[in-house]
Amino acid sequence: MSNKTYAGIPEDYSKLETSKIVLIPVPYDGTSTWQKGADKGPEAFLDASENMETYDIETQTEVYQQGVFLADAVRENSSPEAMVDAVHKVTKKYIKKNKFVTLFGGEHSISIGSIRAFNECFNDLTVLHIDAHADLRKTYHGSSCNHACAVYEASQTTNLIQVGIRSMDVIETTVMDKDKTYFAHELATNEFWMDSAIDQMTDNVFITFDLDALDPSIMPSTGTPEPGGLFWYETLEFLKKVFEEKNVVGFDIVELCPNKKEKSSDFLAAKLYYKMLSYKFMDENIDDDYDNTFESKKKINNTSKFIEDDEY
């Protein structure tokens, strides 16, 4: 990465020792099967971030003042397995330093390593998977570390909640927990889906956000765009609820495939990342010590996928 600091913030806010947030770029595109270019995503995201206003109107905060350390990019690409191992090790290293760890890919296979690290560090982890694709294949093209397998391991080892799904292979139906899957066509017709999804989460939540979850009318620059996706304000409403009601322990954003002729997607990714940070720290003073613990506000509810009308 040519960028010295995230979003061009002053170096006083970018030192590891004093930053609460760590950003790990992972410019990897070793397993994508249609449009290539996700390895260029982190640099496009960082470049766009430098042109973003750092005052968040909604939360009335400047979250960069919590400190954002831009880590060295994970450049391991000798094999998908080696990349996943490298991401796992680096992510876990910064979690153990008591940082709020975030990653920006790269294609979705990077999340296998990040999820593994968070699952080893936090008890009873929920993985909130926001995506157009189910990504539940056990193996694909001879590897279990393929982008099409991004959350298979999470489905076996964590409480996996999937939101926005609208494309999958029939084999994935044998793995998917449909009671914890919120298909895109359901989001369009059920006003209670946000509360239902949150009710099924445990206290500790890791978010893996594939940008193709968003509708291609607002996010065209991704490797596998799918019609019928999420829009900006409903996405922010859901994310804000999750951050308010759960202990989001970290997140990654993946699958930006930048297009030199279309810069709005780069900027959307930059704004989305900053909004997620703003929601995480909106109630924390800059001088507060960061401590990734949480007292439960809601109990997990697995009894019903959707909330009945008569409960309201």
Coordinates of N, CA and C in Angstrom, one line a residue, residues 30-178:
G30 N -6.9 -14.7 -5.4 CA -6.4 -16.0 -5.9 C -7.4 -17.0 -6.4
T31 N -8.7 -16.8 -5.9 CA -9.7 -17.9 -6.2 C -10.9 -17.4 -6.8
S32 N -11.0 -16.1 -7.1 CA -12.3 -15.6 -7.7 C -12.4 -16.2 -9.1
T33 N -13.7 -16.4 -9.5 CA -14.0 -17.2 -10.7 C -14.7 -16.5 -11.8
W34 N -14.9 -15.2 -11.6 CA -15.5 -14.4 -12.7 C -14.6 -13.2 -12.9
Q35 N -15.0 -12.0 -12.5 CA -14.3 -10.8 -12.7 C -13.1 -10.7 -11.7
K36 N -11.9 -10.5 -12.2 CA -10.7 -10.4 -11.4 C -10.5 -8.9 -11.0
G37 N -9.8 -8.7 -10.0 CA -9.4 -7.3 -9.6 C -9.6 -7.0 -8.2
A38 N -10.1 -8.0 -7.4 CA -10.3 -7.7 -5.9 C -9.0 -7.4 -5.2
D39 N -7.9 -7.9 -5.7 CA -6.6 -7.6 -5.1 C -6.3 -6.1 -5.2
K40 N -7.0 -5.4 -6.1 CA -6.8 -3.9 -6.1 C -7.8 -3.2 -5.2
G41 N -8.7 -3.9 -4.6 CA -9.7 -3.3 -3.7 C -9.1 -2.5 -2.5
P42 N -8.2 -3.0 -1.7 CA -7.7 -2.3 -0.6 C -7.1 -0.9 -1.0
E43 N -6.3 -0.9 -2.0 CA -5.7 0.4 -2.4 C -6.8 1.4 -2.9
A44 N -7.7 0.9 -3.7 CA -8.8 1.8 -4.1 C -9.6 2.3 -2.9
F45 N -9.9 1.5 -2.0 CA -10.6 1.8 -0.8 C -9.8 2.9 0.0
L46 N -8.5 2.7 0.2 CA -7.7 3.7 0.9 C -7.6 5.0 0.2
D47 N -7.5 4.9 -1.1 CA -7.5 6.2 -1.9 C -8.8 7.0 -1.7
A48 N -9.9 6.3 -1.8 CA -11.2 6.9 -1.7 C -11.3 7.5 -0.3
S49 N -10.8 6.8 0.7 CA -10.9 7.2 2.1 C -10.3 8.6 2.3
E50 N -9.2 8.8 1.6 CA -8.5 10.1 1.7 C -9.3 11.3 1.2
N51 N -10.4 11.0 0.5 CA -11.2 12.1 0.0 C -12.6 12.1 0.7
M52 N -12.7 11.5 1.8 CA -13.9 11.4 2.6 C -13.9 12.4 3.8
E53 N -15.0 13.0 4.1 CA -15.1 13.9 5.2 C -15.1 13.0 6.5
T54 N -14.4 13.4 7.5 CA -14.2 12.5 8.7 C -15.1 12.8 9.8
Y55 N -16.0 13.8 9.6 CA -17.1 14.0 10.6 C -18.3 13.2 10.2
D56 N -18.8 12.4 11.1 CA -20.0 11.6 10.8 C -21.2 12.3 11.3
I57 N -22.1 12.8 10.4 CA -23.2 13.6 10.8 C -24.2 12.8 11.7
E58 N -24.5 11.6 11.4 CA -25.4 10.8 12.2 C -25.1 10.6 13.6
T59 N -23.8 10.2 13.9 CA -23.4 10.0 15.2 C -22.7 11.2 15.9
Q60 N -22.5 12.2 15.1 CA -21.9 13.5 15.5 C -20.5 13.2 16.2
T61 N -19.7 12.3 15.5 CA -18.4 11.9 16.0 C -17.4 12.0 14.9
E62 N -16.1 12.0 15.3 CA -15.0 11.9 14.4 C -14.2 10.7 14.8
V63 N -14.6 9.5 14.4 CA -14.2 8.2 15.0 C -12.7 8.0 14.7
Y64 N -12.1 8.6 13.7 CA -10.7 8.5 13.5 C -9.8 8.9 14.7
Q65 N -10.4 9.8 15.5 CA -9.7 10.2 16.7 C -9.5 9.2 17.8
Q66 N -10.3 8.0 17.6 CA -10.0 6.9 18.5 C -8.7 6.2 18.1
G67 N -8.1 6.5 17.0 CA -6.9 6.0 16.5 C -7.1 4.8 15.6
V68 N -6.6 4.9 14.4 CA -6.6 3.8 13.4 C -5.2 3.5 12.9
F69 N -4.8 2.3 13.3 CA -3.4 1.9 12.8 C -3.6 1.1 11.5
L70 N -2.9 1.6 10.5 CA -2.9 0.9 9.2 C -1.7 -0.1 9.2
A71 N -2.1 -1.4 9.3 CA -1.1 -2.5 9.4 C -0.5 -2.7 8.0
D72 N 0.6 -3.4 8.0 CA 1.2 -3.9 6.7 C 0.2 -4.8 6.1
A73 N 0.1 -4.7 4.8 CA -0.8 -5.6 4.0 C -0.3 -7.0 4.1
V74 N -1.3 -7.9 4.1 CA -1.0 -9.4 4.1 C -0.9 -9.7 2.6
R75 N 0.3 -10.0 2.1 CA 0.5 -10.2 0.7 C 0.8 -11.7 0.3
E76 N 0.7 -12.6 1.3 CA 0.9 -14.0 1.0 C -0.1 -14.5 -0.1
N77 N 0.5 -15.0 -1.2 CA -0.4 -15.5 -2.3 C 0.1 -16.8 -2.9
S78 N 1.0 -17.5 -2.2 CA 1.6 -18.7 -2.8 C 0.5 -19.8 -3.0
S79 N -0.5 -19.8 -2.1 CA -1.6 -20.7 -2.2 C -2.8 -20.2 -1.4
P80 N -4.0 -20.6 -1.7 CA -5.1 -20.1 -0.8 C -4.9 -20.5 0.6
E81 N -4.4 -21.7 0.9 CA -4.2 -22.2 2.2 C -3.2 -21.3 3.0
A82 N -2.1 -21.0 2.3 CA -1.1 -20.2 2.9 C -1.6 -18.8 3.2
M83 N -2.4 -18.2 2.3 CA -3.0 -16.9 2.5 C -3.9 -16.9 3.8
V84 N -4.8 -17.9 3.9 CA -5.7 -18.1 5.0 C -4.9 -18.2 6.3
D85 N -3.8 -18.9 6.3 CA -3.0 -19.1 7.5 C -2.4 -17.8 7.9
A86 N -1.9 -17.0 6.9 CA -1.3 -15.7 7.2 C -2.3 -14.7 7.7
V87 N -3.5 -14.7 7.2 CA -4.5 -13.8 7.7 C -4.9 -14.2 9.1
H88 N -5.0 -15.5 9.3 CA -5.3 -16.0 10.7 C -4.3 -15.5 11.7
K89 N -3.0 -15.7 11.4 CA -2.0 -15.3 12.3 C -1.9 -13.8 12.6
V90 N -2.0 -13.0 11.6 CA -1.9 -11.6 11.7 C -3.1 -11.0 12.5
T91 N -4.3 -11.5 12.1 CA -5.5 -11.1 12.8 C -5.4 -11.4 14.3
K92 N -5.1 -12.6 14.6 CA -5.0 -13.0 16.0 C -4.0 -12.2 16.8
K93 N -2.9 -11.9 16.1 CA -1.8 -11.1 16.8 C -2.4 -9.8 17.3
Y94 N -3.2 -9.1 16.4 CA -3.7 -7.8 16.8 C -4.9 -7.9 17.8
I95 N -5.6 -9.0 17.7 CA -6.7 -9.2 18.7 C -6.1 -9.3 20.1
K96 N -5.0 -10.0 20.2 CA -4.3 -10.2 21.4 C -3.7 -9.0 22.0
K97 N -3.5 -8.0 21.1 CA -3.1 -6.6 21.6 C -4.2 -5.8 22.1
N98 N -5.4 -6.4 22.2 CA -6.6 -5.7 22.7 C -7.0 -4.5 21.7
K99 N -7.0 -4.8 20.4 CA -7.4 -3.8 19.4 C -8.7 -4.2 18.8
F100 N -9.4 -3.3 18.3 CA -10.6 -3.6 17.5 C -10.1 -3.8 16.1
V101 N -10.1 -5.1 15.7 CA -9.4 -5.5 14.4 C -10.4 -5.5 13.3
T102 N -10.0 -4.9 12.2 CA -10.8 -4.9 11.0 C -9.9 -5.2 9.8
L103 N -10.5 -5.8 8.7 CA -9.8 -6.2 7.5 C -10.5 -5.7 6.3
F104 N -9.8 -5.4 5.3 CA -10.4 -5.0 4.0 C -9.7 -5.8 2.9
G105 N -10.5 -6.6 2.2 CA -10.0 -7.5 1.1 C -10.0 -6.7 -0.2
G106 N -9.6 -7.5 -1.2 CA -9.4 -8.9 -1.3 C -10.8 -9.6 -1.5
E107 N -10.7 -10.8 -2.0 CA -11.9 -11.6 -2.2 C -12.2 -12.4 -0.9
H108 N -13.4 -13.0 -0.9 CA -14.0 -13.5 0.3 C -13.2 -14.6 1.0
S109 N -12.4 -15.3 0.3 CA -11.6 -16.3 1.0 C -10.8 -15.8 2.1
I110 N -10.5 -14.5 2.2 CA -9.7 -14.0 3.3 C -10.4 -14.2 4.6
S111 N -11.7 -14.2 4.5 CA -12.5 -14.3 5.8 C -12.4 -15.6 6.5
I112 N -12.0 -16.6 5.8 CA -11.8 -17.9 6.5 C -10.7 -17.7 7.6
G113 N -9.7 -17.0 7.3 CA -8.6 -16.8 8.3 C -9.1 -15.8 9.4
S114 N -9.8 -14.7 9.0 CA -10.2 -13.8 10.0 C -11.2 -14.4 11.0
I115 N -12.2 -15.1 10.4 CA -13.2 -15.7 11.3 C -12.6 -16.7 12.2
R116 N -11.6 -17.5 11.7 CA -10.9 -18.5 12.5 C -10.2 -17.8 13.7
A117 N -9.6 -16.7 13.5 CA -8.9 -16.0 14.6 C -9.9 -15.5 15.6
F118 N -11.0 -14.8 15.2 CA -11.9 -14.3 16.1 C -12.6 -15.4 16.9
N119 N -12.9 -16.5 16.2 CA -13.5 -17.7 16.9 C -12.7 -18.3 18.0
E120 N -11.4 -18.2 17.8 CA -10.4 -18.7 18.8 C -10.3 -17.7 20.0
C121 N -10.6 -16.5 19.8 CA -10.4 -15.4 20.8 C -11.6 -15.0 21.6
F122 N -12.8 -15.3 21.0 CA -14.1 -14.9 21.7 C -15.0 -16.0 21.8
N123 N -15.6 -16.2 23.0 CA -16.5 -17.2 23.3 C -17.8 -17.1 22.6
D124 N -18.4 -18.2 22.2 CA -19.8 -18.2 21.7 C -20.0 -17.2 20.6
L125 N -19.2 -17.3 19.6 CA -19.2 -16.2 18.5 C -20.3 -16.4 17.5
T126 N -21.0 -15.3 17.2 CA -21.9 -15.3 16.0 C -21.1 -14.7 14.9
V127 N -21.2 -15.3 13.7 CA -20.7 -14.7 12.5 C -21.9 -14.2 11.7
L128 N -22.0 -12.9 11.5 CA -23.0 -12.2 10.7 C -22.4 -12.1 9.3
H129 N -23.0 -12.9 8.4 CA -22.5 -12.9 7.0 C -23.5 -12.2 6.1
I130 N -23.1 -11.0 5.6 CA -23.9 -10.2 4.8 C -23.4 -10.3 3.3
D131 N -24.2 -10.9 2.4 CA -23.6 -11.4 1.2 C -24.8 -11.7 0.2
A132 N -24.5 -11.6 -1.1 CA -25.4 -12.1 -2.1 C -25.4 -13.6 -2.2
H133 N -24.2 -14.2 -1.9 CA -23.9 -15.6 -2.1 C -23.8 -16.4 -0.8
A134 N -24.2 -17.6 -0.8 CA -24.2 -18.4 0.4 C -22.8 -18.8 0.9
D135 N -21.9 -19.0 -0.1 CA -20.5 -19.3 0.3 C -20.3 -20.5 1.2
L136 N -21.1 -21.5 1.0 CA -21.2 -22.7 2.0 C -20.6 -24.0 1.4
R137 N -19.9 -23.9 0.3 CA -19.4 -25.1 -0.3 C -18.2 -25.6 0.6
K138 N -18.1 -26.9 0.8 CA -17.0 -27.4 1.7 C -15.7 -27.3 0.9
T139 N -15.7 -27.5 -0.4 CA -14.6 -27.3 -1.2 C -15.0 -26.8 -2.6
Y140 N -14.2 -26.1 -3.3 CA -14.5 -25.6 -4.6 C -13.2 -25.5 -5.4
H141 N -13.2 -26.0 -6.6 CA -12.0 -26.1 -7.4 C -10.8 -26.6 -6.7
G142 N -11.1 -27.7 -5.9 CA -10.0 -28.4 -5.3 C -9.5 -27.8 -4.0
S143 N -10.1 -26.8 -3.4 CA -9.6 -26.2 -2.2 C -10.8 -25.8 -1.3
S144 N -10.5 -26.0 0.0 CA -11.5 -25.6 1.0 C -11.3 -24.1 1.4
C145 N -10.3 -23.4 0.8 CA -10.0 -22.0 1.0 C -10.3 -21.2 -0.2
N146 N -11.4 -21.5 -0.8 CA -11.9 -20.8 -2.0 C -12.9 -19.8 -1.6
H147 N -13.1 -18.7 -2.4 CA -14.1 -17.7 -2.0 C -15.5 -18.3 -1.9
A148 N -15.8 -19.4 -2.6 CA -17.1 -20.1 -2.5 C -17.3 -20.9 -1.2
C149 N -16.2 -21.0 -0.4 CA -16.2 -21.7 0.8 C -16.1 -20.8 2.0
A150 N -16.3 -19.5 1.8 CA -15.8 -18.5 2.8 C -16.4 -18.7 4.2
V151 N -17.7 -19.2 4.3 CA -18.2 -19.3 5.6 C -18.6 -20.8 5.9
Y152 N -18.1 -21.7 5.1 CA -18.4 -23.1 5.5 C -17.9 -23.5 6.9
E153 N -16.6 -23.2 7.1 CA -16.1 -23.4 8.4 C -16.9 -22.8 9.5
A154 N -17.3 -21.5 9.3 CA -18.1 -20.8 10.3 C -19.4 -21.5 10.6
S155 N -20.0 -22.1 9.5 CA -21.2 -22.8 9.7 C -21.1 -24.0 10.6
Q156 N -19.9 -24.6 10.7 CA -19.6 -25.7 11.5 C -19.1 -25.4 12.9
T157 N -18.6 -24.2 13.1 CA -17.9 -23.9 14.4 C -18.4 -22.6 15.1
T158 N -19.3 -21.9 14.5 CA -19.9 -20.7 15.1 C -21.4 -20.6 14.9
N159 N -22.0 -19.6 15.5 CA -23.4 -19.3 15.2 C -23.5 -18.4 14.0
L160 N -23.8 -19.0 12.8 CA -23.8 -18.3 11.6 C -25.1 -17.8 11.2
I161 N -25.2 -16.4 11.0 CA -26.4 -15.8 10.5 C -26.1 -15.2 9.2
Q162 N -27.0 -15.5 8.2 CA -26.7 -15.1 6.8 C -27.8 -14.1 6.4
V163 N -27.4 -13.0 5.8 CA -28.4 -11.9 5.4 C -28.1 -11.5 4.0
G164 N -29.2 -11.4 3.2 CA -29.1 -10.9 1.8 C -28.8 -11.9 0.7
I165 N -28.9 -13.2 1.1 CA -28.5 -14.3 0.1 C -29.6 -14.3 -1.0
R166 N -29.1 -14.4 -2.2 CA -29.9 -14.5 -3.4 C -29.3 -15.3 -4.5
S167 N -28.2 -16.1 -4.2 CA -27.6 -16.9 -5.2 C -26.8 -18.0 -4.5
M168 N -27.1 -19.3 -4.9 CA -26.4 -20.4 -4.3 C -26.6 -21.6 -5.1
D169 N -25.7 -22.6 -4.9 CA -25.8 -23.9 -5.5 C -26.6 -24.8 -4.6
V170 N -27.3 -25.8 -5.3 CA -28.2 -26.7 -4.6 C -27.5 -27.5 -3.5
I171 N -26.2 -27.8 -3.6 CA -25.5 -28.5 -2.6 C -25.4 -27.8 -1.3
E172 N -25.4 -26.4 -1.4 CA -25.3 -25.6 -0.2 C -26.6 -25.7 0.7
T173 N -27.7 -26.1 0.1 CA -28.9 -26.3 0.9 C -28.8 -27.4 1.9
T174 N -27.8 -28.3 1.7 CA -27.6 -29.4 2.7 C -26.8 -28.9 3.9
V175 N -26.2 -27.7 3.8 CA -25.4 -27.2 4.9 C -26.1 -26.0 5.6
M176 N -26.8 -25.2 4.8 CA -27.5 -24.0 5.3 C -28.5 -24.3 6.4
D177 N -28.5 -23.4 7.4 CA -29.5 -23.4 8.4 C -30.5 -22.3 7.9
K178 N -31.6 -22.8 7.4 CA -32.6 -21.8 6.8 C -33.3 -21.0 7.8

